[in-house]
CSV table of C-alpha atoms in Angstrom, one decimal:
chain,number,residue,atom,x,y,z
A,1,MET,CA,68.0,-85.0,52.3
A,2,THR,CA,65.2,-86.6,52.1
A,3,ILE,CA,61.6,-85.4,50.1
A,4,ASP,CA,58.5,-86.2,51.4
A,5,PRO,CA,56.9,-86.4,48.2
A,6,VAL,CA,53.1,-85.1,49.7
A,7,ASP,CA,54.7,-82.1,50.7
A,8,LEU,CA,56.3,-81.1,47.1
A,9,THR,CA,52.6,-81.8,45.3
A,10,ALA,CA,51.0,-78.9,47.5
A,11,ALA,CA,53.8,-76.9,47.7
A,12,LEU,CA,53.7,-76.8,43.7
A,13,ILE,CA,49.8,-77.5,43.5
A,14,ARG,CA,50.6,-73.6,45.7
A,15,CYS,CA,52.8,-72.3,41.7
A,16,PRO,CA,49.8,-71.6,39.5
A,17,SER,CA,50.8,-72.8,36.3
A,18,VAL,CA,48.0,-72.4,34.0
A,19,THR,CA,49.3,-73.7,30.9
A,20,PRO,CA,52.5,-71.9,29.5
A,21,ALA,CA,53.3,-69.6,32.8
A,22,GLU,CA,55.9,-71.1,34.9
A,23,ALA,CA,55.0,-69.2,38.2
A,24,GLY,CA,57.7,-71.2,40.6
A,25,ALA,CA,56.9,-74.8,39.5
A,26,LEU,CA,60.3,-76.0,38.0
A,27,VAL,CA,62.4,-73.0,40.3
A,28,LEU,CA,61.0,-75.0,43.0
A,29,LEU,CA,62.1,-78.5,41.8
A,30,GLU,CA,65.2,-77.0,40.1
A,31,ASP,CA,66.6,-75.8,43.5
A,32,MET,CA,65.6,-79.0,44.7
A,33,LEU,CA,67.4,-81.1,42.6
A,34,SER,CA,70.3,-78.9,41.9
A,35,GLU,CA,70.6,-79.3,46.0
A,36,ALA,CA,70.6,-83.2,45.7
A,37,GLY,CA,73.5,-83.3,42.9
A,38,PHE,CA,71.4,-82.9,40.0
A,39,VAL,CA,72.8,-81.0,36.8
A,40,CYS,CA,69.9,-78.6,35.9
A,41,THR,CA,69.6,-76.2,33.1
A,42,ARG,CA,66.7,-74.3,31.7
A,43,VAL,CA,65.8,-75.1,28.6
A,44,ASP,CA,62.6,-72.6,27.9
A,45,ARG,CA,61.4,-72.5,24.2
A,46,ASN,CA,59.5,-69.4,22.6
A,47,GLY,CA,58.7,-68.9,26.2
A,48,THR,CA,57.5,-71.8,26.9
A,49,PRO,CA,59.6,-73.3,30.8
A,50,ASN,CA,61.2,-76.5,30.4
A,51,LEU,CA,63.4,-78.0,33.3
A,52,PHE,CA,66.2,-80.9,32.3
A,53,ALA,CA,68.6,-82.1,35.6
A,54,ARG,CA,70.7,-84.9,34.8
A,55,TRP,CA,72.5,-86.8,38.3
A,56,GLY,CA,75.4,-88.9,36.8
A,57,GLU,CA,77.1,-88.7,33.8
A,58,LYS,CA,76.9,-87.7,30.1
A,59,GLY,CA,77.1,-90.5,27.6
A,60,ALA,CA,76.2,-92.7,30.8
A,61,ASN,CA,75.3,-96.7,29.1
A,62,LYS,CA,72.7,-97.1,31.3
A,63,SER,CA,70.2,-94.3,32.0
A,64,LEU,CA,66.5,-93.7,33.8
A,65,GLY,CA,64.5,-91.0,32.4
A,66,PHE,CA,60.9,-89.7,34.1
A,67,ASN,CA,59.2,-87.1,31.8
A,68,GLY,CA,56.2,-84.5,33.5
A,69,HIS,CA,55.0,-81.9,33.1
A,70,THR,CA,54.2,-78.9,36.4
A,71,ASP,CA,51.3,-76.8,34.1
A,72,VAL,CA,47.7,-77.0,34.2
A,73,VAL,CA,44.3,-76.8,32.5
A,74,PRO,CA,42.9,-73.9,33.5
A,75,ILE,CA,40.3,-73.7,37.3
A,76,GLY,CA,37.4,-72.9,35.1
A,77,ASP,CA,34.3,-71.4,37.7
A,78,ALA,CA,36.7,-70.7,41.4
A,79,ALA,CA,33.5,-70.2,43.0
A,80,ALA,CA,32.4,-74.0,42.4
A,81,TRP,CA,35.4,-75.9,44.2
A,82,THR,CA,35.1,-76.8,47.8
A,83,LYS,CA,38.7,-75.7,48.5
A,84,ASP,CA,41.6,-73.6,47.6
A,85,PRO,CA,42.6,-75.0,43.6
A,86,PHE,CA,45.2,-73.3,44.4
A,87,GLY,CA,46.2,-73.9,48.4
A,88,GLY,CA,47.3,-77.0,48.5
A,89,GLU,CA,45.0,-78.1,51.6
A,90,ILE,CA,45.2,-81.0,53.2
A,91,GLU,CA,41.3,-83.0,54.7
A,92,ASP,CA,41.3,-86.3,56.4
A,93,GLY,CA,43.5,-87.6,54.1
A,94,ILE,CA,42.9,-86.6,50.7
A,95,LEU,CA,45.3,-83.3,49.0
A,96,TRP,CA,42.5,-80.6,46.7
A,97,GLY,CA,44.5,-78.3,44.3
A,98,ARG,CA,44.2,-77.9,40.4
A,99,GLY,CA,47.0,-80.6,39.8
A,100,ALA,CA,46.9,-82.6,42.1
A,101,THR,CA,45.7,-86.1,39.7
A,102,ASP,CA,47.4,-84.3,36.9
A,103,MET,CA,50.2,-84.1,37.8
A,104,LYS,CA,52.0,-82.2,40.2
A,105,SER,CA,51.7,-85.2,41.9
A,106,GLY,CA,53.3,-87.9,39.2
A,107,VAL,CA,56.3,-85.6,39.6
A,108,ALA,CA,56.7,-85.3,43.3
A,109,ALA,CA,56.3,-88.9,43.9
A,110,PHE,CA,59.6,-89.1,40.9
A,111,VAL,CA,61.8,-86.5,42.3
A,112,ALA,CA,61.7,-87.5,46.2
A,113,ALA,CA,62.4,-91.2,44.8
A,114,ALA,CA,65.2,-89.9,43.0
A,115,VAL,CA,66.6,-88.0,45.7
A,116,ASP,CA,66.5,-90.1,47.5
A,117,PHE,CA,68.1,-93.3,45.9
A,118,VAL,CA,71.5,-91.3,44.3
A,119,ILE,CA,72.1,-89.7,47.8
A,120,GLN,CA,71.6,-92.8,49.7
A,121,THR,CA,72.5,-95.8,46.6
A,122,PRO,CA,74.9,-93.2,43.5
A,123,PRO,CA,74.0,-95.7,40.8
A,124,GLN,CA,76.4,-96.9,38.0
A,125,GLY,CA,74.2,-95.0,35.5
A,126,ALA,CA,72.6,-91.0,35.0
A,127,ILE,CA,68.3,-90.5,36.3
A,128,VAL,CA,67.1,-87.8,33.8
A,129,ILE,CA,64.3,-85.2,34.2
A,130,ALA,CA,62.2,-83.7,32.1
A,131,ILE,CA,60.2,-81.4,32.8
A,132,THR,CA,57.8,-79.0,31.1
A,133,GLY,CA,55.3,-76.5,31.0
A,134,ASP,CA,53.9,-76.7,27.5
A,135,GLU,CA,51.6,-80.1,27.6
A,136,GLU,CA,48.1,-79.5,28.5
A,137,GLY,CA,48.8,-76.2,26.2
A,138,ASP,CA,49.7,-76.9,22.4
A,139,ALA,CA,52.4,-79.5,23.2
A,140,LEU,CA,54.6,-77.4,20.2
A,141,ASP,CA,57.6,-75.9,22.6
A,142,GLY,CA,58.0,-78.0,25.3
A,143,THR,CA,59.2,-82.2,25.5
A,144,THR,CA,59.7,-81.5,21.8
A,145,ALA,CA,61.8,-78.8,22.9
A,146,LEU,CA,63.4,-81.1,25.6
A,147,LEU,CA,64.3,-83.8,23.1
A,148,ASP,CA,66.2,-81.2,20.5
A,149,TRP,CA,68.1,-79.5,23.2
A,150,MET,CA,69.2,-83.4,24.1
A,151,HIS,CA,69.9,-83.9,21.1
A,152,ALA,CA,71.8,-80.8,19.8
A,153,ASN,CA,74.2,-81.5,23.4
A,154,ASN,CA,74.6,-85.2,23.2
A,155,GLU,CA,72.6,-86.2,26.1
A,156,SER,CA,70.3,-88.8,26.2
A,157,MET,CA,67.7,-92.0,28.2
A,158,THR,CA,67.9,-95.5,27.6
A,159,ASP,CA,64.6,-95.3,28.8
A,160,CYS,CA,61.5,-93.6,30.2
A,161,ILE,CA,59.0,-93.3,32.8
A,162,VAL,CA,56.0,-90.3,32.1
A,163,GLY,CA,54.2,-90.0,35.1
A,164,GLU,CA,50.6,-89.3,33.7
A,165,PRO,CA,47.7,-91.0,35.5
A,166,THR,CA,46.9,-94.1,34.5
A,167,SER,CA,45.1,-96.0,37.1
A,168,LEU,CA,41.6,-96.2,36.0
A,169,ASP,CA,39.7,-97.2,39.4
A,170,THR,CA,42.6,-98.5,42.4
A,171,MET,CA,46.0,-98.1,42.8
A,172,GLY,CA,48.1,-99.7,39.4
A,173,ASP,CA,44.9,-101.5,37.9
A,174,MET,CA,46.3,-100.2,34.7
A,175,MET,CA,50.3,-98.4,32.7
A,176,LYS,CA,50.1,-97.7,29.3
A,177,ILE,CA,52.8,-99.6,26.9
A,178,GLY,CA,51.7,-97.3,23.7
A,179,ARG,CA,48.6,-94.5,22.6
A,180,ARG,CA,45.9,-94.5,20.1
A,181,GLY,CA,47.0,-91.5,17.3
A,182,SER,CA,44.9,-89.0,16.6
A,183,LEU,CA,44.0,-86.9,13.3
A,184,THR,CA,41.5,-84.6,12.8
A,185,GLY,CA,39.8,-84.3,9.3
A,186,PHE,CA,38.6,-81.1,8.7
A,187,PHE,CA,36.5,-81.5,5.7
A,188,THR,CA,34.9,-78.2,3.5
A,189,ALA,CA,32.2,-78.1,0.9
A,190,HIS,CA,32.3,-75.5,-1.5
A,191,GLY,CA,28.3,-75.0,-3.1
A,192,LYS,CA,27.1,-72.3,-4.9
A,193,GLN,CA,24.2,-70.1,-2.9
A,194,GLY,CA,20.7,-69.8,-4.4
A,195,HIS,CA,16.9,-69.8,-3.2
A,196,ALA,CA,15.6,-73.1,-1.7
A,197,ALA,CA,12.4,-72.0,-4.3
A,198,TYR,CA,14.1,-72.7,-6.8
A,199,PRO,CA,16.7,-75.6,-6.6
A,200,HIS,CA,17.9,-75.6,-9.8
A,201,ARG,CA,20.0,-72.2,-10.0
A,202,ALA,CA,21.5,-73.7,-7.2
A,203,ASN,CA,24.2,-75.7,-6.0
A,204,ASN,CA,23.7,-77.1,-2.6
A,205,PRO,CA,26.7,-79.4,-0.8
A,206,VAL,CA,24.1,-80.3,2.0
A,207,PRO,CA,23.9,-83.3,1.2
A,208,ALA,CA,27.3,-83.8,-0.7
A,209,MET,CA,28.9,-83.9,2.6
A,210,ALA,CA,26.6,-85.8,4.2
A,211,ARG,CA,26.8,-88.2,2.2
A,212,LEU,CA,31.2,-87.9,2.4
A,213,ILE,CA,30.3,-88.0,6.5
A,214,ASP,CA,28.2,-90.9,6.4
A,215,GLN,CA,30.3,-93.0,4.4
A,216,LEU,CA,33.0,-92.2,6.9
A,217,ALA,CA,31.0,-93.1,9.7
A,218,ARG,CA,29.9,-96.1,8.6
A,219,HIS,CA,33.4,-97.5,8.1
A,220,THR,CA,35.6,-100.3,9.7
A,221,LEU,CA,38.9,-98.9,9.7
A,222,ASP,CA,39.9,-102.0,11.2
A,223,GLU,CA,39.1,-104.7,14.0
A,224,GLY,CA,42.2,-104.6,16.5
A,225,THR,CA,45.2,-105.2,16.7
A,226,ALA,CA,47.8,-107.4,19.4
A,227,HIS,CA,47.7,-104.5,21.3
A,228,PHE,CA,45.3,-102.0,20.4
A,229,ASP,CA,41.6,-102.4,20.6
A,230,PRO,CA,40.0,-101.0,17.0
A,231,SER,CA,40.1,-97.4,15.9
A,232,THR,CA,37.4,-95.3,15.8
A,233,LEU,CA,36.0,-92.3,14.3
A,234,ALA,CA,34.0,-89.7,14.9
A,235,VAL,CA,32.1,-86.5,13.5
A,236,THR,CA,32.6,-84.2,16.0
A,237,THR,CA,30.6,-80.9,13.7
A,238,PHE,CA,28.6,-80.7,10.5
A,239,ASP,CA,28.0,-77.2,9.6
A,240,THR,CA,26.0,-74.5,7.3
A,241,GLY,CA,26.3,-71.9,9.3
A,242,ASN,CA,22.7,-70.8,7.8
A,243,PRO,CA,20.4,-68.9,9.8
A,244,ALA,CA,17.9,-68.3,7.0
A,245,THR,CA,15.5,-71.4,6.2
A,246,ASN,CA,15.1,-70.0,2.5
A,247,VAL,CA,17.9,-70.1,1.4
A,248,ILE,CA,20.6,-72.7,0.0
A,249,PRO,CA,23.7,-72.5,1.2
A,250,ALA,CA,27.2,-71.1,-0.2
A,251,GLU,CA,29.5,-73.7,2.2
A,252,CYS,CA,29.2,-76.7,4.4
A,253,LYS,CA,31.7,-77.7,7.0
A,254,ALA,CA,32.8,-80.4,8.7
A,255,THR,CA,35.4,-82.4,10.9
A,256,VAL,CA,35.9,-86.2,12.2
A,257,ASN,CA,38.3,-87.1,14.4
A,258,ILE,CA,40.2,-90.3,14.2
A,259,ARG,CA,41.9,-92.5,17.1
A,260,PHE,CA,43.9,-95.0,15.8
A,261,ASN,CA,46.0,-97.8,16.3
A,262,ASP,CA,49.3,-99.3,14.6
A,263,ALA,CA,47.3,-101.1,11.8
A,264,HIS,CA,47.8,-97.4,10.1
A,265,GLU,CA,50.0,-94.7,9.2
A,266,THR,CA,48.3,-91.2,8.8
A,267,HIS,CA,49.5,-90.7,5.1
A,268,ASP,CA,47.2,-93.7,5.0
A,269,LEU,CA,44.9,-92.1,6.5
A,270,ILE,CA,45.3,-88.6,4.9
A,271,ALA,CA,45.2,-90.5,1.5
A,272,TRP,CA,41.6,-92.1,2.3
A,273,PHE,CA,40.3,-88.2,3.7
A,274,GLU,CA,41.2,-87.2,0.3
A,275,ALA,CA,40.0,-89.6,-2.5
A,276,LYS,CA,36.4,-90.4,-0.5
A,277,ALA,CA,36.6,-85.9,-0.9
A,278,GLN,CA,37.2,-86.2,-4.9
A,279,LYS,CA,34.7,-88.9,-5.3
A,280,MET,CA,32.1,-87.2,-3.5
A,281,SER,CA,33.3,-84.0,-5.6
A,282,GLU,CA,32.6,-85.6,-9.1
A,283,GLU,CA,29.6,-87.5,-8.4
A,284,THR,CA,28.1,-84.1,-7.1
A,285,GLY,CA,29.7,-81.7,-8.2
A,286,VAL,CA,30.6,-79.7,-5.6
A,287,SER,CA,34.2,-79.3,-5.1
A,288,ILE,CA,34.9,-80.7,-1.4
A,289,THR,CA,38.3,-80.0,-0.1
A,290,VAL,CA,40.2,-81.7,2.7
A,291,GLU,CA,42.7,-79.9,5.5
A,292,THR,CA,44.4,-82.4,8.3
A,293,LYS,CA,45.7,-81.7,11.3
A,294,VAL,CA,47.8,-84.8,13.0
A,295,THR,CA,48.4,-84.1,16.8
A,296,GLY,CA,50.5,-87.7,17.4
A,297,ASP,CA,50.8,-90.6,15.7
A,298,SER,CA,50.5,-94.4,16.7
A,299,PHE,CA,52.7,-97.0,19.3
A,300,VAL,CA,53.2,-99.5,21.7
A,301,THR,CA,56.6,-100.1,24.0
A,302,PRO,CA,56.2,-104.0,23.6
A,303,PRO,CA,55.6,-106.5,26.2
A,304,GLY,CA,59.3,-106.7,26.9
A,305,ALA,CA,62.6,-106.6,30.3
A,306,PHE,CA,61.4,-102.5,30.6
A,307,VAL,CA,58.0,-102.9,30.1
A,308,ASP,CA,57.9,-106.4,32.7
A,309,LEU,CA,60.3,-104.4,35.2
A,310,VAL,CA,57.7,-100.9,35.2
A,311,ALA,CA,54.9,-103.9,35.9
A,312,ASN,CA,56.7,-106.0,38.6
A,313,SER,CA,57.4,-102.8,40.6
A,314,VAL,CA,53.3,-101.6,40.2
A,315,ALA,CA,52.6,-105.0,41.6
A,316,ALA,CA,55.4,-104.9,44.8
A,317,GLU,CA,53.9,-102.4,46.1
A,318,THR,CA,49.6,-102.6,45.1
A,319,GLY,CA,49.2,-105.3,45.1
A,320,VAL,CA,47.6,-105.4,41.9
A,321,THR,CA,48.5,-106.7,38.2
A,322,PRO,CA,48.8,-103.8,35.9
A,323,GLU,CA,46.7,-104.0,32.7
A,324,LEU,CA,49.4,-103.5,30.3
A,325,SER,CA,47.0,-100.7,28.1
A,326,THR,CA,47.3,-98.6,24.7
A,327,SER,CA,44.0,-96.6,25.6
A,328,GLY,CA,43.2,-93.0,26.2
A,329,GLY,CA,44.5,-89.6,24.6
A,330,THR,CA,47.6,-88.6,23.8
A,331,SER,CA,50.2,-87.8,25.9
A,332,ASP,CA,53.8,-86.3,25.5
A,333,ALA,CA,54.9,-89.8,25.6
A,334,ARG,CA,54.1,-89.4,21.8
A,335,PHE,CA,57.4,-87.8,21.5
A,336,VAL,CA,59.3,-89.6,23.9
A,337,LYS,CA,58.9,-92.4,21.9
A,338,ASN,CA,61.0,-91.8,19.1
A,339,HIS,CA,64.3,-91.5,21.4
A,340,CYS,CA,63.6,-94.5,24.3
A,341,PRO,CA,60.7,-96.8,25.0
A,342,VAL,CA,59.0,-95.3,27.1
A,343,VAL,CA,55.9,-97.0,29.5
A,344,GLU,CA,53.3,-94.0,31.6
A,345,VAL,CA,52.3,-95.0,34.6
A,346,GLY,CA,50.8,-92.9,37.9
A,347,LEU,CA,48.0,-92.3,40.0
A,348,VAL,CA,44.2,-93.1,39.5
A,349,GLY,CA,43.2,-90.2,37.3
A,350,LYS,CA,39.3,-89.9,38.3
A,351,THR,CA,39.5,-85.8,38.8
A,352,MET,CA,41.8,-85.1,36.6
A,353,HIS,CA,40.6,-81.7,34.8
A,354,GLN,CA,37.6,-81.5,36.8
A,355,VAL,CA,36.4,-78.8,39.2
A,356,ASP,CA,37.5,-79.8,42.8
A,357,GLU,CA,40.2,-82.0,41.3
A,358,ARG,CA,42.3,-84.1,44.5
A,359,VAL,CA,44.0,-87.4,45.5
A,360,PRO,CA,43.9,-89.8,48.4
A,361,VAL,CA,47.6,-88.3,49.8
A,362,GLU,CA,48.1,-92.4,50.8
A,363,GLN,CA,48.1,-92.9,46.6
A,364,ILE,CA,51.1,-89.9,46.4
A,365,GLN,CA,53.2,-92.3,48.2
A,366,THR,CA,52.1,-94.8,47.3
A,367,LEU,CA,52.8,-94.1,43.5
A,368,LYS,CA,56.9,-93.0,45.0
A,369,ASN,CA,57.3,-97.2,46.4
A,370,ILE,CA,56.6,-97.7,42.8
A,371,TYR,CA,59.2,-95.1,41.2
A,372,SER,CA,61.3,-95.9,44.3
A,373,ARG,CA,61.5,-100.1,43.9
A,374,LEU,CA,61.7,-99.4,39.8
A,375,ILE,CA,64.8,-96.8,40.2
A,376,ARG,CA,66.8,-99.4,42.5
A,377,ASP,CA,66.0,-102.2,40.0
A,378,TYR,CA,66.4,-101.3,37.2
A,379,PHE,CA,69.9,-100.7,38.1
A,380,ALA,CA,70.5,-104.2,39.9
C-alpha cells in the first residue's frame, strides 16, 4: 500500500471542510489509516470532529506524534477564484484549492510517509497521528480534546511534529521551535455624557482613554530574548460609537493586542494592564475597566536532539539549513507543548487563507520526503 501525497491532498481539498465541518476529510483519513494497520478513534467533542490514530503499542517508550488539521477557512468571494476552491485541480504542476497550503498538504504528506514506513520498516515504537477539525475556529474542542482524551486513555507522544506551513520563500528555509504568546486587552472608560459646550457638567472618558492607550503603546516591553524577537503591542481599536459632534460621550472603548515572548508570564501582563488602568482612573476620575483574552502562552522547544533531527531532515532533503524561528501567529503547537516537545515544519505558506490558495506539487512530495527521513531517523 503506497499513498501518493499529492493525490491525497487533492482528495482532501475536495472535502469542503470549512471549520468546523468534517465534510468527509476525517472519514477518508480514518479509512486509509485503518487499512494500513493504525488503530483509529474518533474523538469528537461538542460537535467538533477529531481523529486519533496509532500504529504500534500503546505506551511505547518511543512514540513520534503528528498534529494537524483538516478544517479550512471560508473561501471568501467564490467568483474571485481562478479555479474551483474545492476542486483539487492540478495544472502546470500546481495544485489549487482551499487547504492546499494550510494544511491538507501537510496532513497528506505525513500520512503518506507514515504509512510507507510502518509497512516497509515497522518501527520499534509507535506513531501517533492526531488530526482536528477545529484549528481555524475557536480551537476549544479540537487538539485540546484530543490531548484530554489521550491523557484519560494513557496514550502518549514522546515528541511531536505539527505540519503547519512554516517556510517563507523556499522550501525548508524556516521551521518553528516555539511561538509567541497572544494577549488581548479590552479597555472601557466610563464617563458622564454631556453637552460639548458645557464640558464641566460632563466627565469626558476620551482624553483619559487616549492617555492610557498612548502610555501602553509607547512602553517598551523588552529587548527580545535568546529565541524571540522583542514583544510587541498593537492598538487595534479606539472607539466611542458617538455620531454627534456636540455630545461628550459616556463611554469610550479601546483594544490592544500583545504578542509576547518568554520574558513574560501572562498573569504579569494582565496585572500591568490593570495597574495602568487603575492609575489613570485615579488621575482622571474616569473609571476604566479591563477584560482580557489569552489565545496562548509563549513557549520554546530548546535546540537539542529532537530539533536537530528535524533540521537535519529538512537540510538533507532540500539542501537548505532551516532558520529556527518563533515568529508568526499562534498554532495548535501551543497546546501540544504541554504534552511533549513540539516542532513545526511544513510548506511555503505564501497563499494560505488567500483567494486562489495553491501549492506546487513538487513541494508536497518534498515534504513527504522530509517526513519520511525524519521518521526513519527518529526510530533508527
